Coordinates of C-alpha atoms in Angstrom, one line a residue:
Chain A
Q7 CA 0.0 0.0 0.0
V8 CA 1.0 3.6 -0.4
Q9 CA 3.5 4.9 2.1
L10 CA 4.8 8.5 2.6
Q11 CA 8.1 9.6 4.1
E12 CA 9.0 13.1 5.0
S13 CA 12.6 14.3 5.0
G14 CA 14.5 17.6 5.4
P15 CA 16.5 19.7 7.8
G16 CA 15.3 19.6 11.4
L17 CA 16.6 23.1 12.2
V18 CA 16.0 26.3 10.3
K19 CA 17.2 29.7 11.1
P20 CA 14.6 32.6 11.6
S21 CA 13.9 34.4 8.3
G22 CA 15.2 31.4 6.4
T23 CA 13.3 29.0 4.2
L24 CA 12.0 25.6 5.4
S25 CA 12.3 22.9 2.8
L26 CA 10.8 19.4 3.1
T27 CA 10.3 16.5 0.7
C28 CA 7.7 13.7 0.8
A29 CA 8.7 10.5 -0.9
V30 CA 5.8 8.3 -2.1
S31 CA 6.3 4.6 -2.2
G32 CA 4.0 1.7 -3.1
G33 CA 2.0 3.8 -5.5
S34 CA 2.3 6.6 -8.1
I35 CA 2.2 10.3 -7.4
S36 CA 0.5 10.5 -10.8
S37 CA -2.6 8.7 -9.5
S38 CA -5.9 10.6 -9.3
N39 CA -5.1 11.9 -5.8
W40 CA -4.1 15.3 -4.5
W41 CA -1.2 15.4 -2.1
S42 CA -1.0 17.7 0.9
W43 CA 1.1 19.1 3.7
V44 CA -0.3 19.5 7.3
R45 CA 1.6 20.8 10.3
Q46 CA 1.1 20.6 14.1
P47 CA 2.9 23.1 16.4
P48 CA 4.0 21.6 19.7
G49 CA 1.0 20.8 21.9
K50 CA -1.4 22.3 19.4
G51 CA -3.8 21.2 16.7
L52 CA -3.5 20.4 13.0
E53 CA -3.2 23.1 10.3
W54 CA -3.6 22.4 6.6
I55 CA -0.9 24.0 4.6
G56 CA -1.7 23.2 1.0
E57 CA -2.0 20.6 -1.7
I58 CA -0.7 19.7 -5.1
Y59 CA -1.8 17.5 -8.1
H60 CA 0.6 15.7 -10.3
S61 CA -0.1 18.2 -13.0
G62 CA 1.4 20.8 -10.8
S63 CA -1.8 22.5 -9.8
T64 CA -1.7 23.8 -6.3
N65 CA -4.0 25.3 -3.6
Y66 CA -2.8 26.9 -0.4
N67 CA -4.1 27.9 3.0
P68 CA -4.9 31.6 2.6
S69 CA -3.1 32.4 5.8
L70 CA 0.2 30.9 4.5
K71 CA -0.2 31.5 0.8
S72 CA 2.3 34.3 0.5
R73 CA 5.1 32.2 2.0
V74 CA 4.3 28.7 0.7
T75 CA 5.4 26.8 -2.5
I76 CA 4.5 23.2 -3.1
S77 CA 6.0 21.4 -6.0
V78 CA 6.0 17.9 -7.5
D79 CA 8.8 15.8 -9.1
K80 CA 7.1 13.0 -11.0
S81 CA 10.4 11.4 -12.0
K82 CA 11.3 10.9 -8.3
N83 CA 7.7 10.2 -7.2
Q84 CA 7.8 12.9 -4.6
F85 CA 6.5 16.3 -3.7
S86 CA 8.0 19.1 -1.8
L87 CA 7.2 22.1 0.5
K88 CA 9.0 25.4 0.8
L89 CA 8.0 27.9 3.5
S90 CA 9.8 31.2 3.4
S91 CA 10.5 33.9 6.0
V92 CA 10.1 31.4 8.9
T93 CA 9.7 32.4 12.5
A94 CA 9.4 30.5 15.7
A95 CA 5.7 30.2 15.1
D96 CA 6.5 27.8 12.2
T97 CA 8.1 25.3 14.6
A98 CA 6.0 22.2 14.2
V99 CA 5.8 18.6 13.2
Y100 CA 5.2 18.6 9.4
Y101 CA 3.2 15.8 7.9
C102 CA 2.6 14.9 4.2
A103 CA -0.6 13.1 3.4
R104 CA -2.6 11.7 0.5
E105 CA -6.0 13.2 -0.1
G106 CA -8.8 10.8 -0.9
G107 CA -11.9 11.5 -2.8
G108 CA -10.3 13.4 -5.7
G109 CA -9.9 16.6 -3.7
P110 CA -9.2 18.1 -0.3
Y111 CA -12.0 16.2 1.4
Y112 CA -10.1 13.8 3.6
M113 CA -6.5 12.5 4.1
D114 CA -6.3 8.8 4.1
V115 CA -2.6 8.1 4.1
W116 CA -0.2 10.0 6.3
G117 CA 3.6 10.1 6.7
K118 CA 5.1 9.7 10.1
G119 CA 5.9 13.4 10.3
T120 CA 9.1 15.3 10.7
T121 CA 9.9 17.9 13.4
V122 CA 11.2 21.3 12.2
T123 CA 12.5 23.8 14.8
V124 CA 13.0 27.4 13.9
S125 CA 15.8 28.8 16.0
S126 CA 19.1 30.6 15.6
Chain B
Q10 CA -8.3 29.9 17.4
S11 CA -9.4 27.0 15.2
A12 CA -12.1 27.3 12.6
L13 CA -14.1 24.4 14.0
T14 CA -15.0 24.2 17.6
Q15 CA -14.5 21.0 19.6
P16 CA -14.7 20.3 23.3
R17 CA -11.2 20.2 24.8
S18 CA -11.8 16.9 26.5
V19 CA -14.3 14.1 27.0
S20 CA -14.2 11.0 29.0
G21 CA -15.9 7.7 29.5
S22 CA -15.5 4.3 31.1
P23 CA -14.8 1.1 29.2
G24 CA -17.8 -0.2 27.4
Q25 CA -19.6 3.2 27.5
S26 CA -20.3 5.5 24.5
V27 CA -19.0 9.0 24.1
T28 CA -19.8 11.7 21.5
I29 CA -17.5 14.4 20.3
S30 CA -19.0 17.4 18.7
C31 CA -17.5 19.7 16.0
T32 CA -19.3 23.0 15.3
G33 CA -18.6 25.1 12.3
T34 CA -20.6 27.3 10.0
S35 CA -22.7 27.1 6.8
S36 CA -19.5 27.8 5.0
D37 CA -17.8 24.6 6.1
V38 CA -19.5 21.8 8.1
G39 CA -23.0 22.9 7.2
G40 CA -22.3 23.5 3.6
Y41 CA -20.7 20.3 2.5
N42 CA -20.9 16.6 3.3
Y43 CA -17.1 16.5 3.6
V44 CA -16.5 16.1 7.3
S45 CA -13.7 13.8 8.4
W46 CA -12.4 12.7 11.7
Y47 CA -8.8 11.7 12.7
Q48 CA -7.5 9.8 15.7
Q49 CA -4.0 10.7 17.0
H50 CA -2.1 8.9 19.7
P51 CA 0.8 10.7 21.3
G52 CA 3.8 11.0 19.1
K53 CA 2.0 9.4 16.2
A54 CA 0.6 10.6 12.9
P55 CA -3.2 11.2 12.6
K56 CA -5.3 8.3 11.4
L57 CA -8.4 8.7 9.3
M58 CA -11.4 7.3 11.2
I59 CA -14.4 8.8 9.4
Y60 CA -14.8 10.5 6.0
D61 CA -17.7 12.1 4.1
V62 CA -19.5 12.6 7.4
S63 CA -20.3 9.0 8.2
K64 CA -18.2 6.6 6.1
R65 CA -15.6 4.3 7.7
P66 CA -12.3 3.4 6.0
S67 CA -11.5 -0.3 5.7
G68 CA -10.1 -1.5 9.0
V69 CA -11.8 1.0 11.3
P70 CA -14.1 -0.7 13.8
D71 CA -17.8 -0.1 13.5
R72 CA -17.7 1.2 17.0
F73 CA -16.8 4.5 15.4
S74 CA -19.6 6.4 13.7
G75 CA -20.1 9.9 12.4
S76 CA -23.1 12.1 11.8
K77 CA -24.0 15.7 11.0
S78 CA -26.9 18.0 11.8
G79 CA -26.8 21.5 10.5
N80 CA -23.4 23.1 11.3
T81 CA -22.4 20.5 13.8
A82 CA -20.8 17.2 13.1
S83 CA -20.4 14.4 15.7
L84 CA -18.2 11.4 16.2
T85 CA -19.6 8.7 18.4
I86 CA -17.5 5.9 19.9
S87 CA -19.4 3.1 21.4
G88 CA -18.1 0.2 23.5
L89 CA -15.1 2.3 24.6
Q90 CA -11.8 0.5 24.8
A91 CA -8.6 1.6 26.5
E92 CA -6.9 1.9 23.1
D93 CA -9.4 4.6 22.1
E94 CA -7.7 7.0 24.4
A95 CA -6.3 9.6 22.1
D96 CA -6.8 13.0 20.6
Y97 CA -9.5 13.4 18.0
Y98 CA -9.7 16.1 15.3
C99 CA -12.5 17.0 13.0
C100 CA -11.9 18.5 9.6
S101 CA -14.1 19.9 6.9
Y102 CA -14.0 21.1 3.4
A103 CA -14.6 24.8 3.4
G104 CA -15.1 25.9 -0.2
S105 CA -12.7 26.9 -3.0
Y106 CA -11.0 29.8 -1.1
T107 CA -10.3 28.4 2.4
L108 CA -10.5 24.8 1.3
V109 CA -9.7 22.9 4.5
V110 CA -10.3 23.7 8.2
F111 CA -9.6 21.6 11.3
G112 CA -11.0 21.6 14.8
G113 CA -8.8 22.3 17.8
G114 CA -8.9 18.7 18.9
T115 CA -10.5 16.7 21.7
K116 CA -8.7 14.6 24.2
L117 CA -10.6 11.4 25.0
T118 CA -9.8 9.8 28.3
V119 CA -10.9 6.3 29.0
L120 CA -11.4 6.1 32.8

């Protein structure tokens, strides 16, 4: 079955850019699914960041839109997240997930998550 | 402040039933039949328990059920078991601008 694995630096400096990659295994990123990023600050709830389709179409959380870029690399069967101008408020566990239902209606497969700390 | 409102905590004894509410607006919960629920144990990734308001993914026990009335969705867990102790998050599609909103989460304690 489809599995997701996040990877990237665990520490990012303030004002820098957070970069993460989600590798998809056991299935194709070119399937009829959208793929998303969700984050969870320490001790807090979940926040949807955005989504991408294998065609490259994207949608973002309006509150993060000015700082977020999600891209896809079909040759590597992976998708990526870039979040610019980070502050301590961006410290969180970042999850990648597969969206079921052909749109942002539910997330049926999740990665294990990766912790990113923003600190100098 | 989360877009969807959930109680911070609920509790129940083994074998009992508990219901977790999730209140939104006509722009999210009330406007679409795209409410989902996730279970999250400490240090683990969320797990999909209910989607499209009341559908259960394969492998989720039928003790878990979902419903919706107006702008409020509910997750009911019957026959509580110790392993049900976790945080639960509701989520809703919220239209073509906002797209996805989550609730703040509810901690379920099995007494």
